[in-house]
Every structure is written in structure tokens, then in C-alpha cells.
Amino acid sequence: MSVIEITSKEHFTQVTDVPKDKLLALYFHTQWAPPCIQMNTVYQTLSQQHPEVSFISINADNHSELSEMFDVSAVPFFALIRDNTILKEMSGADPKEFVTSLNELTNGKSTGEDSQRNEQHNSTAPGDETEEQLNLRLSKLTSAAPVMLFMKGTPASPQCGFSRQVVAILREHQVRFGFFDILKDDSVRQGLKKFSDWPTFPQLYINGEFQGGLDIIKENLQEDPKFFENTI
Amino acid sequence: MIRSMSKPIEQAIKTKITGAFQPVHLAVKNDSSKHAHHAGLRGATNVTESHFRLTIVSDAFAGKALPARHRMVYTLLDEEIKEKGVHAVQLKTKTPTEWEKDPKDL
């Protein structure tokens, strides 16, 4: 079975009207996010390996209503649904997690695990990026989620003690955040230093506005324990 | 003598900050040994003066938000950060009035 590309909201309603025991896979993508291009192929291949599952593909830009319905704030975004229940949702271009969940669910097993709620924002540089293009990319990235953390490593595996501490603080305050691993993209790493006029990482952005590094976040919380509530 | 000579960066930081901000209080702590083996420093030549913790109390910070205060310090230490291998500078920047309320070094 091949992937169904959604053309309208009505089309979506129609194709998701399936028997209770049928597993639905949703894949939100955009044309401008390079990780999606790679995932398109992966998704297509998986659809052939799992004919019992309905594979649905949605262009997040063209169908903002559907994106909002699933609270999609980063692409690629996946959701696995059965009997009107979202069993699993995940963001990012790591196909492994999706494949694992898919296998678990198609084998009739369900996981009690919570899906990872932090969203990784990937954006790969085109070969020759001008400074202007880089700045445009940075301004998109810094506002990719209401709270964006630019860190060394990932929340699950920080590569620097300061980044680790910011993740711990955000979690402690139950702040949902997007992140970008600057070790994976040197043009973002170098560009953001200029963009933020800030030489070090981690860097925290709230609503597209630069907040500071670990010391400032700690100090802000000391002054105002409800800093996040008041700022987000 | 050997001691002071072996800490050229710490000395430079102290001199620069004293000159620029005329702080009423300045504390410079060197945390480099705690970080000598971490990933970001792989292959680095400067591992003895890479991580600093500074507490600066100065009137120069009056009326400025925290990011602006930290930027003033980063700008001053641009050479140390970009060229001398200073990897991290933790900062506490207070005005004398703020400092009185909670006079604790970072």
C-alpha cells in the first residue's frame, strides 16, 4: 500500500474513517525542511512493509488546521493512531524511533512510555549559504518553538554541564521546549554567536527573544520564581 | 612569581575588568580543572585556564538588563574567549545596591 497524500480537510476525514483496529500513521512534513526529504523515502518504504497500516502524509504548511489539531510545532512530525487515540507522537528526523514504535504497535503490543515531548528542530544548511540566508534561518530557528534551547548535545544526552543544567531547570519547571544541537551544525553554532551577540552556549530564546545563558536564567528565577510563567 | 606567571589569562581578566568597570568587588574563580576532560575541550591546548566564574560588582551595570551586562563583560574578554581558549565564563554582575542585598560570590 502506498502513502496517501492529503489534499483537503475533507479528504483527511474521509481517509481516517477506518475500522477501530486499524493503525493510522500520520506524517507531517514541509517542502522546505531538508530532513523531511530524507524521511519521505523512509516513510514510503515503511508503507510497503506494513500494508496493514494506513500511511497518511500531510503537508503541514498547506494544512495548518490539521497541524494545529495535532499540535505540530516542528517537522518531521509523526503520530500513530488507533481507535481515535493517539498512541504515540514524535518529532524529528530520527526514523529509528518511528520504526520501533510502528513495530511495537503492529505486533499488538502497546507501550506505556510517554513520547519524548521535546522537539528537535533540524534545519540543514544548503551548500553555499549566504550570511543573509543564514540569518533568515537563524531567525526562523530561534522562534521555531515558544521556548527554544540552543545547546550542546540533546536533552537526553547533553554534551556540556551548562546545557545539562538548563535542561534540568526547564524540566523542573515543566517548560515544554524545542531544542537545537549546535554541535551538529557549525554554521548555526558560529552564526548564532553573532546573531545573539553572545559568545557561548547554551542560549535560551523565549518567543523569539534572546534571554541569555544559564547564569541569567538562574538569576531570573531567583528574582522571580514564576519567571517562565510570566515570560512565556 | 612562578604562580602568578602561570596564570596569564586570569591576570588579564582581572586587569581588564578592573580597568573597565572599576568594580567595588571582584572575584575570579578558576574552574578549569573540573572541565579538563569534557567533550568541548578535546584537542584544546589551554586546559588550565579555560573555565572561569566571575563576580563583578560595579556601578557600570546600573540601569542595564542582565544580557546587556553580560555582553559588556564578554566584549571586554573577546580576545580571551576567541583566541586564548577561554571556553566558559560564568557571570554574576551586580550593582553595589543589588550586591548589598545578597553579597554572595558566584
Tab-separated table of N, CA and C in Angstrom, chain A residues 3 8 11 13 15 46 55 61 71 74 90 101 108 123 161 176 187 197 201 208 212 214-215 221 230 232:
chain	number	residue	atom	x	y	z
A	3	VAL	N	1.554	5.572	0.218
A	3	VAL	CA	1.248	6.673	1.121
A	3	VAL	C	0.125	7.536	0.533
A	8	SER	N	-7.121	17.758	1.264
A	8	SER	CA	-8.016	18.715	1.920
A	8	SER	C	-8.426	18.143	3.272
A	11	HIS	N	-10.769	15.362	2.751
A	11	HIS	CA	-10.024	14.171	2.346
A	11	HIS	C	-9.463	13.459	3.581
A	13	THR	N	-10.609	13.608	6.699
A	13	THR	CA	-11.704	12.986	7.448
A	13	THR	C	-12.094	11.653	6.817
A	15	VAL	N	-10.233	9.656	4.781
A	15	VAL	CA	-9.247	8.559	4.847
A	15	VAL	C	-8.973	8.089	6.275
A	46	LEU	N	8.411	2.225	4.406
A	46	LEU	CA	7.689	1.594	5.508
A	46	LEU	C	6.263	1.239	5.101
A	55	PHE	N	-0.896	4.680	5.839
A	55	PHE	CA	0.136	5.712	5.914
A	55	PHE	C	-0.384	6.983	5.260
A	61	ASP	N	2.379	22.932	5.968
A	61	ASP	CA	2.168	24.323	5.560
A	61	ASP	C	0.814	24.513	4.880
A	71	ASP	N	-1.180	19.734	17.124
A	71	ASP	CA	-0.186	20.495	17.859
A	71	ASP	C	1.218	20.291	17.284
A	74	ALA	N	6.884	21.313	14.937
A	74	ALA	CA	8.145	21.059	14.249
A	74	ALA	C	7.940	19.896	13.295
A	90	MET	N	5.783	11.797	17.776
A	90	MET	CA	7.213	12.090	17.882
A	90	MET	C	7.632	13.082	16.813
A	101	SER	N	8.394	2.207	17.203
A	101	SER	CA	7.010	2.336	17.660
A	101	SER	C	6.055	1.617	16.725
A	108	GLY	N	0.880	-5.702	18.105
A	108	GLY	CA	-0.178	-5.770	19.104
A	108	GLY	C	0.266	-5.361	20.486
A	123	SER	N	17.460	21.842	10.821
A	123	SER	CA	17.435	22.606	9.598
A	123	SER	C	18.829	22.513	9.033
A	161	GLY	N	28.019	20.514	30.751
A	161	GLY	CA	27.353	20.651	32.039
A	161	GLY	C	26.372	21.810	32.099
A	176	ARG	N	7.775	23.188	28.310
A	176	ARG	CA	7.939	22.431	27.088
A	176	ARG	C	8.820	23.251	26.154
A	187	SER	N	27.514	26.028	11.138
A	187	SER	CA	27.139	27.385	10.703
A	187	SER	C	26.122	27.993	11.664
A	197	ASP	N	24.667	38.043	19.552
A	197	ASP	CA	25.736	38.819	20.172
A	197	ASP	C	26.086	38.179	21.517
A	201	PHE	N	27.391	28.948	24.618
A	201	PHE	CA	26.168	28.148	24.670
A	201	PHE	C	26.101	27.470	26.032
A	208	GLY	N	10.991	33.968	20.503
A	208	GLY	CA	11.899	34.578	19.540
A	208	GLY	C	12.852	35.606	20.121
A	212	GLY	N	19.319	34.696	27.358
A	212	GLY	CA	20.625	34.625	27.993
A	212	GLY	C	21.069	33.188	28.138
A	214	LEU	N	22.835	30.161	31.041
A	214	LEU	CA	22.447	29.533	32.301
A	214	LEU	C	22.410	30.503	33.491
A	215	ASP	N	23.444	31.322	33.622
A	215	ASP	CA	23.517	32.227	34.783
A	215	ASP	C	22.316	33.157	34.839
A	221	LEU	N	15.200	33.351	37.740
A	221	LEU	CA	14.325	32.506	38.559
A	221	LEU	C	14.446	32.837	40.040
A	230	ASN	N	5.639	33.928	33.595
A	230	ASN	CA	5.466	35.339	33.258
A	230	ASN	C	6.057	35.719	31.908
A	232	ILE	N	6.678	33.333	29.185
A	232	ILE	CA	6.156	32.563	28.042
A	232	ILE	C	4.761	32.998	27.798
